């Protein structure tokens, strides 16, 4: 039986990065993946949605061209956009495979599970599939001194929602529709629901979001969710908040008629397609983890320590299956932490500075604490700067939006930031760097920002927290909290 230093189960952003980092650290590595590399992020998540987002944004510019332009008749071929998306996805997933091969990571295409362990190593069984190069072998076993479990998550299904993957679909199928549905109901106004509402409404669908809580994007800063609600409203996206779905009936199989969503209140809404985006479930069953004693926590996620090691020595877990937000970059970070600890480079993780982005139009970016968070002490000030006062934003005709920073009262350290506006995730990246190094608003001020750039919004909003923003008429020492 072939033996490796590390075997990685799952080739998404946590797993493939963990495998590459382990190989960079000089260890012998195997990776087991049943699909194409890249996991949800590359195949069914971040990247394909951003391609559609980008096309939708282009379309919005054609519909409302910049001043001085007259756009004549135009149309789009959505099927071709989907073809382009598939090509990009193939390029990127193929790129990951090439990277793994270049680092001499041994690839097993198939379903893997842990079939045994002793003090020295883990034994893994693999049912090889059609992607496997060796068509003569269906089943194989390998052993490894360490394992990294990184099997990710899938859309959450509820039986009464009757997801038939045709008219009642998840985000997976929503990315492969070749025609824009005339009417679309989205169940769940979280991150996925809002990103799809943005895309499909731009392409012409009549979109209704049904959200259980009092607002869409309820986990975001209240000003941000209010901003997006207003933007969605202006684009005729209907939002039914505080509404609980009882059941969904798919459209009849003959293709005539619509899917029907019945609320607990008894109201019924119909649409050509219904996307269910109410969260995700963990891909942890059938992996043999319980058999070797790997523990899960009260939320059902795999318990790990600050080094990403489970309660079983040598078994590490990363990505969506452990605590923390289900984000690709957090998953990749987990993979690096696990790989380094396996290689004996002692590293503890910390998610305090974890930026995230939501691609509505305009997009949202956030890092660190936000107002209303439990971990926020009362001694902080806020600074704020509007896109409308930034020269580059006006040059780009992107004057909608703002950036808000949270600053610790005494130390003047940045403890969080959130914003909505063109390219705001890139501005958040700068703030994340300052936060990583424990930077203050004066560190931001001392960092020279190129002019004209949107990045000038960062020092202006930081200095506004002490009333010293240069290009703001009413910049005053912010209210003390
Ligand atoms: P989510 O947790 O963000 O949102 C689900 C929404 O559905 C919540 O607002 C919830 O109140 C609502 N909901 C739950 N049950 C409902 C019901 N029965 N009827 C109506 N509404 C209901 O989950 P989502 O959007 O599925 O995303 C899953 C994960 O993927 C998230 O953890 C997110 O962080 C991640 N993700 C991140 C992206 C990004 O960072 N840009 C993009 C896409 C996903």
mmCIF file of C-alpha atoms in Angstrom, residues 185-448:
data_model
loop_
_atom_site.group_PDB
_atom_site.id
_atom_site.type_symbol
_atom_site.label_atom_id
_atom_site.label_comp_id
_atom_site.label_asym_id
_atom_site.label_seq_id
_atom_site.Cartn_x
_atom_site.Cartn_y
_atom_site.Cartn_z
ATOM 1 C CA UNK A 185 -38.647 33.549 -6.540
ATOM 2 C CA UNK A 186 -35.596 33.364 -4.302
ATOM 3 C CA UNK A 187 -36.107 31.774 -0.896
ATOM 4 C CA UNK A 188 -33.585 33.282 1.525
ATOM 5 C CA UNK A 189 -32.239 36.818 1.280
ATOM 6 C CA UNK A 190 -28.749 35.965 2.527
ATOM 7 C CA UNK A 191 -25.517 36.232 0.586
ATOM 8 C CA UNK A 192 -26.353 33.719 -2.147
ATOM 9 C CA UNK A 193 -29.961 34.900 -2.517
ATOM 10 C CA UNK A 194 -28.944 38.555 -2.915
ATOM 11 C CA UNK A 195 -26.124 37.812 -5.364
ATOM 12 C CA UNK A 196 -28.565 35.867 -7.577
ATOM 13 C CA UNK A 197 -31.294 38.522 -7.209
ATOM 14 C CA UNK A 198 -28.778 41.073 -8.477
ATOM 15 C CA UNK A 199 -27.757 38.941 -11.473
ATOM 16 C CA UNK A 200 -31.156 37.690 -12.636
ATOM 17 C CA UNK A 201 -32.977 41.007 -12.159
ATOM 18 C CA UNK A 202 -30.350 42.715 -14.313
ATOM 19 C CA UNK A 203 -30.889 40.133 -17.060
ATOM 20 C CA UNK A 204 -34.624 40.809 -16.971
ATOM 21 C CA UNK A 205 -36.215 38.352 -14.525
ATOM 22 C CA UNK A 206 -39.057 39.541 -12.395
ATOM 23 C CA UNK A 207 -37.490 38.718 -9.009
ATOM 24 C CA UNK A 208 -39.096 38.251 -5.608
ATOM 25 C CA UNK A 209 -37.025 37.466 -2.513
ATOM 26 C CA UNK A 210 -38.781 35.739 0.374
ATOM 27 C CA UNK A 211 -36.803 36.136 3.615
ATOM 28 C CA UNK A 212 -37.626 34.749 7.033
ATOM 29 C CA UNK A 213 -35.990 37.575 9.001
ATOM 30 C CA UNK A 214 -37.088 41.242 9.034
ATOM 31 C CA UNK A 215 -34.516 42.200 6.379
ATOM 32 C CA UNK A 216 -32.416 40.783 3.594
ATOM 33 C CA UNK A 217 -28.668 40.628 4.408
ATOM 34 C CA UNK A 218 -29.558 40.714 8.088
ATOM 35 C CA UNK A 219 -26.030 39.757 9.144
ATOM 36 C CA UNK A 220 -24.604 42.938 7.597
ATOM 37 C CA UNK A 221 -24.351 46.413 9.117
ATOM 38 C CA UNK A 222 -27.860 47.921 9.230
ATOM 39 C CA UNK A 223 -26.872 50.856 7.009
ATOM 40 C CA UNK A 224 -25.503 48.456 4.405
ATOM 41 C CA UNK A 225 -28.576 46.234 4.299
ATOM 42 C CA UNK A 226 -30.759 49.376 4.117
ATOM 43 C CA UNK A 227 -28.652 50.655 1.186
ATOM 44 C CA UNK A 228 -29.049 47.372 -0.715
ATOM 45 C CA UNK A 229 -32.782 47.166 0.052
ATOM 46 C CA UNK A 230 -33.159 50.624 -1.479
ATOM 47 C CA UNK A 231 -31.012 49.720 -4.496
ATOM 48 C CA UNK A 232 -33.001 46.507 -5.045
ATOM 49 C CA UNK A 233 -36.290 48.378 -4.696
ATOM 50 C CA UNK A 234 -35.251 50.879 -7.341
ATOM 51 C CA UNK A 235 -34.662 47.928 -9.665
ATOM 52 C CA UNK A 236 -38.102 46.475 -8.901
ATOM 53 C CA UNK A 237 -36.806 43.521 -6.922
ATOM 54 C CA UNK A 238 -39.670 42.606 -4.652
ATOM 55 C CA UNK A 239 -38.649 41.771 -1.073
ATOM 56 C CA UNK A 240 -40.997 39.974 1.246
ATOM 57 C CA UNK A 241 -39.334 40.063 4.651
ATOM 58 C CA UNK A 242 -40.447 38.288 7.817
ATOM 59 C CA UNK A 243 -42.148 35.642 5.683
ATOM 60 C CA UNK A 244 -41.877 31.933 6.408
ATOM 61 C CA UNK A 245 -42.186 29.448 3.585
ATOM 62 C CA UNK A 246 -44.319 26.385 4.373
ATOM 63 C CA UNK A 247 -43.959 24.366 1.207
ATOM 64 C CA UNK A 248 -43.052 24.527 -2.462
ATOM 65 C CA UNK A 249 -44.613 22.604 -5.311
ATOM 66 C CA UNK A 250 -42.517 22.314 -8.483
ATOM 67 C CA UNK A 251 -43.954 23.196 -11.894
ATOM 68 C CA UNK A 252 -45.820 20.325 -13.614
ATOM 69 C CA UNK A 253 -43.548 17.927 -15.529
ATOM 70 C CA UNK A 254 -45.157 18.849 -18.876
ATOM 71 C CA UNK A 255 -43.478 22.246 -18.610
ATOM 72 C CA UNK A 256 -46.808 24.056 -18.538
ATOM 73 C CA UNK A 257 -47.455 26.054 -15.402
ATOM 74 C CA UNK A 258 -45.275 27.432 -12.670
ATOM 75 C CA UNK A 259 -43.750 26.418 -9.366
ATOM 76 C CA UNK A 260 -45.830 27.475 -6.355
ATOM 77 C CA UNK A 261 -44.507 28.716 -3.019
ATOM 78 C CA UNK A 262 -46.933 28.621 -0.096
ATOM 79 C CA UNK A 263 -46.140 30.719 2.952
ATOM 80 C CA UNK A 264 -47.068 29.618 6.472
ATOM 81 C CA UNK A 265 -49.527 32.549 6.389
ATOM 82 C CA UNK A 266 -51.330 30.815 3.521
ATOM 83 C CA UNK A 267 -50.294 33.250 0.781
ATOM 84 C CA UNK A 268 -49.229 31.608 -2.480
ATOM 85 C CA UNK A 269 -46.743 32.964 -5.037
ATOM 86 C CA UNK A 270 -45.902 31.451 -8.389
ATOM 87 C CA UNK A 271 -42.828 31.707 -10.586
ATOM 88 C CA UNK A 272 -41.078 29.954 -13.466
ATOM 89 C CA UNK A 273 -38.138 29.111 -11.201
ATOM 90 C CA UNK A 274 -37.614 29.042 -7.451
ATOM 91 C CA UNK A 275 -34.069 29.204 -6.079
ATOM 92 C CA UNK A 276 -33.714 27.873 -2.535
ATOM 93 C CA UNK A 277 -30.754 29.547 -0.804
ATOM 94 C CA UNK A 278 -31.339 29.147 2.911
ATOM 95 C CA UNK A 279 -27.894 28.013 3.987
ATOM 96 C CA UNK A 280 -25.653 25.011 3.465
ATOM 97 C CA UNK A 281 -25.168 21.534 4.961
ATOM 98 C CA UNK A 282 -21.864 19.879 5.738
ATOM 99 C CA UNK A 283 -20.418 17.097 3.571
ATOM 100 C CA UNK A 284 -19.279 14.934 6.458
ATOM 101 C CA UNK A 285 -21.358 11.776 6.243
ATOM 102 C CA UNK A 286 -19.948 8.556 4.816
ATOM 103 C CA UNK A 287 -16.341 9.590 5.468
ATOM 104 C CA UNK A 288 -15.787 7.121 8.321
ATOM 105 C CA UNK A 289 -14.913 9.947 10.696
ATOM 106 C CA UNK A 290 -17.036 8.661 13.610
ATOM 107 C CA UNK A 291 -15.427 5.242 13.256
ATOM 108 C CA UNK A 292 -12.007 6.649 14.163
ATOM 109 C CA UNK A 293 -13.481 8.815 16.932
ATOM 110 C CA UNK A 294 -13.370 12.289 15.347
ATOM 111 C CA UNK A 295 -15.650 14.539 17.370
ATOM 112 C CA UNK A 296 -18.116 17.168 16.199
ATOM 113 C CA UNK A 297 -19.344 20.161 18.200
ATOM 114 C CA UNK A 298 -22.903 21.187 19.145
ATOM 115 C CA UNK A 299 -23.346 22.786 15.707
ATOM 116 C CA UNK A 300 -22.410 19.519 14.017
ATOM 117 C CA UNK A 301 -19.121 20.910 12.718
ATOM 118 C CA UNK A 302 -15.870 19.022 13.245
ATOM 119 C CA UNK A 303 -14.166 20.168 16.459
ATOM 120 C CA UNK A 304 -10.624 21.402 16.025
ATOM 121 C CA UNK A 305 -8.042 23.288 18.073
ATOM 122 C CA UNK A 306 -6.392 26.568 17.067
ATOM 123 C CA UNK A 307 -3.956 24.562 14.878
ATOM 124 C CA UNK A 308 -6.829 22.971 12.929
ATOM 125 C CA UNK A 309 -6.125 19.537 14.458
ATOM 126 C CA UNK A 310 -9.091 17.407 15.519
ATOM 127 C CA UNK A 311 -9.210 15.416 18.742
ATOM 128 C CA UNK A 312 -7.391 12.620 16.855
ATOM 129 C CA UNK A 313 -3.685 13.320 16.526
ATOM 130 C CA UNK A 314 -2.618 13.738 12.909
ATOM 131 C CA UNK A 315 -6.179 14.327 11.640
ATOM 132 C CA UNK A 316 -6.814 17.939 10.636
ATOM 133 C CA UNK A 317 -10.026 19.559 9.364
ATOM 134 C CA UNK A 318 -10.426 22.718 7.290
ATOM 135 C CA UNK A 319 -12.987 24.856 5.481
ATOM 136 C CA UNK A 320 -16.784 24.736 5.697
ATOM 137 C CA UNK A 321 -16.871 21.596 7.885
ATOM 138 C CA UNK A 322 -15.348 23.451 10.852
ATOM 139 C CA UNK A 323 -16.510 26.573 12.685
ATOM 140 C CA UNK A 324 -16.273 29.991 11.074
ATOM 141 C CA UNK A 325 -17.863 31.587 8.031
ATOM 142 C CA UNK A 326 -18.181 29.479 4.895
ATOM 143 C CA UNK A 327 -15.740 31.500 2.816
ATOM 144 C CA UNK A 328 -13.209 30.233 0.278
ATOM 145 C CA UNK A 329 -10.336 32.407 1.526
ATOM 146 C CA UNK A 330 -10.965 31.349 5.126
ATOM 147 C CA UNK A 331 -10.901 27.741 3.923
ATOM 148 C CA UNK A 332 -7.583 28.247 2.114
ATOM 149 C CA UNK A 333 -6.152 29.892 5.212
ATOM 150 C CA UNK A 334 -7.233 26.819 7.227
ATOM 151 C CA UNK A 335 -5.437 24.623 4.682
ATOM 152 C CA UNK A 336 -2.191 26.561 5.133
ATOM 153 C CA UNK A 337 -2.438 26.434 8.934
ATOM 154 C CA UNK A 338 -3.030 22.663 8.863
ATOM 155 C CA UNK A 339 -0.208 22.036 6.364
ATOM 156 C CA UNK A 340 2.298 24.081 8.361
ATOM 157 C CA UNK A 341 1.408 22.373 11.624
ATOM 158 C CA UNK A 342 1.760 18.961 9.973
ATOM 159 C CA UNK A 343 5.216 20.031 8.771
ATOM 160 C CA UNK A 344 6.151 21.020 12.326
ATOM 161 C CA UNK A 345 5.868 24.781 11.744
ATOM 162 C CA UNK A 346 3.762 25.658 14.755
ATOM 163 C CA UNK A 347 0.994 28.069 13.721
ATOM 164 C CA UNK A 348 -2.153 29.150 15.479
ATOM 165 C CA UNK A 349 -4.966 30.673 13.541
ATOM 166 C CA UNK A 350 -6.911 33.816 14.203
ATOM 167 C CA UNK A 351 -9.949 34.938 12.231
ATOM 168 C CA UNK A 352 -10.153 38.428 13.786
ATOM 169 C CA UNK A 353 -9.174 40.036 10.510
ATOM 170 C CA UNK A 354 -11.250 38.126 7.995
ATOM 171 C CA UNK A 355 -12.456 40.279 5.103
ATOM 172 C CA UNK A 356 -15.504 39.300 3.097
ATOM 173 C CA UNK A 357 -17.287 40.588 0.034
ATOM 174 C CA UNK A 358 -20.799 40.339 -1.317
ATOM 175 C CA UNK A 359 -21.243 41.028 -5.012
ATOM 176 C CA UNK A 360 -24.418 42.990 -5.329
ATOM 177 C CA UNK A 361 -24.375 46.111 -7.504
ATOM 178 C CA UNK A 362 -22.695 48.012 -5.945
ATOM 179 C CA UNK A 363 -20.729 45.422 -3.973
ATOM 180 C CA UNK A 364 -20.294 45.201 -0.217
ATOM 181 C CA UNK A 365 -17.042 44.711 1.701
ATOM 182 C CA UNK A 366 -16.530 44.102 5.407
ATOM 183 C CA UNK A 367 -13.706 43.281 7.802
ATOM 184 C CA UNK A 368 -13.494 42.953 11.563
ATOM 185 C CA UNK A 369 -16.199 44.195 13.884
ATOM 186 C CA UNK A 370 -19.307 46.064 12.872
ATOM 187 C CA UNK A 371 -21.794 48.132 14.836
ATOM 188 C CA UNK A 372 -24.163 45.933 16.799
ATOM 189 C CA UNK A 373 -21.650 43.068 17.168
ATOM 190 C CA UNK A 374 -21.456 41.420 20.591
ATOM 191 C CA UNK A 375 -17.672 41.741 20.725
ATOM 192 C CA UNK A 376 -17.748 45.527 20.273
ATOM 193 C CA UNK A 377 -16.944 47.547 23.404
ATOM 194 C CA UNK A 378 -18.641 50.892 23.921
ATOM 195 C CA UNK A 379 -15.418 52.861 23.400
ATOM 196 C CA UNK A 380 -15.280 53.323 19.683
ATOM 197 C CA UNK A 381 -15.842 56.045 17.131
ATOM 198 C CA UNK A 382 -16.972 55.795 13.557
ATOM 199 C CA UNK A 383 -15.595 57.595 10.538
ATOM 200 C CA UNK A 384 -17.356 57.721 7.226
ATOM 201 C CA UNK A 385 -16.641 58.949 3.738
ATOM 202 C CA UNK A 386 -18.860 59.029 0.725
ATOM 203 C CA UNK A 387 -18.000 57.960 -2.812
ATOM 204 C CA UNK A 388 -19.676 61.165 -4.030
ATOM 205 C CA UNK A 389 -16.746 63.173 -2.563
ATOM 206 C CA UNK A 390 -14.024 61.126 -4.268
ATOM 207 C CA UNK A 391 -12.677 62.408 -7.580
ATOM 208 C CA UNK A 392 -12.027 58.980 -9.066
ATOM 209 C CA UNK A 393 -15.523 57.774 -8.165
ATOM 210 C CA UNK A 394 -16.993 60.767 -9.989
ATOM 211 C CA UNK A 395 -14.699 60.186 -12.973
ATOM 212 C CA UNK A 396 -15.998 56.609 -13.085
ATOM 213 C CA UNK A 397 -19.628 57.744 -12.589
ATOM 214 C CA UNK A 398 -19.727 55.592 -9.472
ATOM 215 C CA UNK A 399 -20.844 58.095 -6.879
ATOM 216 C CA UNK A 400 -23.176 55.790 -4.936
ATOM 217 C CA UNK A 401 -21.804 54.324 -1.731
ATOM 218 C CA UNK A 402 -19.736 54.937 1.366
ATOM 219 C CA UNK A 403 -17.051 53.451 3.575
ATOM 220 C CA UNK A 404 -17.420 53.361 7.347
ATOM 221 C CA UNK A 405 -14.589 52.511 9.743
ATOM 222 C CA UNK A 406 -14.758 51.669 13.418
ATOM 223 C CA UNK A 407 -11.909 53.032 15.529
ATOM 224 C CA UNK A 408 -11.030 52.168 19.117
ATOM 225 C CA UNK A 409 -11.454 55.350 21.163
ATOM 226 C CA UNK A 410 -8.149 55.404 23.037
ATOM 227 C CA UNK A 411 -5.704 53.532 20.853
ATOM 228 C CA UNK A 412 -7.112 54.830 17.543
ATOM 229 C CA UNK A 413 -6.667 51.349 16.138
ATOM 230 C CA UNK A 414 -8.974 50.251 13.353
ATOM 231 C CA UNK A 415 -11.252 47.496 14.677
ATOM 232 C CA UNK A 416 -13.546 47.079 11.695
ATOM 233 C CA UNK A 417 -14.793 48.546 8.457
ATOM 234 C CA UNK A 418 -17.688 48.060 6.124
ATOM 235 C CA UNK A 419 -18.731 49.730 2.942
ATOM 236 C CA UNK A 420 -20.802 49.572 -0.175
ATOM 237 C CA UNK A 421 -19.706 51.035 -3.486
ATOM 238 C CA UNK A 422 -17.637 50.361 -6.601
ATOM 239 C CA UNK A 423 -14.649 48.111 -5.843
ATOM 240 C CA UNK A 424 -15.185 48.477 -2.097
ATOM 241 C CA UNK A 425 -13.805 44.938 -1.474
ATOM 242 C CA UNK A 426 -10.419 46.267 -2.701
ATOM 243 C CA UNK A 427 -10.571 49.130 -0.182
ATOM 244 C CA UNK A 428 -11.374 46.650 2.554
ATOM 245 C CA UNK A 429 -8.242 44.685 1.578
ATOM 246 C CA UNK A 430 -6.104 47.696 2.507
ATOM 247 C CA UNK A 431 -7.870 48.124 5.821
ATOM 248 C CA UNK A 432 -7.393 44.399 6.520
ATOM 249 C CA UNK A 433 -3.632 44.853 6.095
ATOM 250 C CA UNK A 434 -3.558 47.755 8.544
ATOM 251 C CA UNK A 435 -5.642 45.756 11.014
ATOM 252 C CA UNK A 436 -3.364 42.737 10.657
ATOM 253 C CA UNK A 437 -0.412 44.850 11.759
ATOM 254 C CA UNK A 438 -2.426 46.586 14.514
ATOM 255 C CA UNK A 439 -2.511 49.853 12.546
ATOM 256 C CA UNK A 440 -4.051 53.096 13.769
ATOM 257 C CA UNK A 441 -5.797 55.808 11.797
ATOM 258 C CA UNK A 442 -2.452 57.662 11.831
ATOM 259 C CA UNK A 443 -0.741 54.711 10.152
ATOM 260 C CA UNK A 444 -3.370 54.967 7.432
ATOM 261 C CA UNK A 445 -2.798 58.712 7.163
ATOM 262 C CA UNK A 446 0.990 58.149 6.899
ATOM 263 C CA UNK A 447 0.473 55.728 4.039
ATOM 264 C CA UNK A 448 0.591 57.788 0.853
#
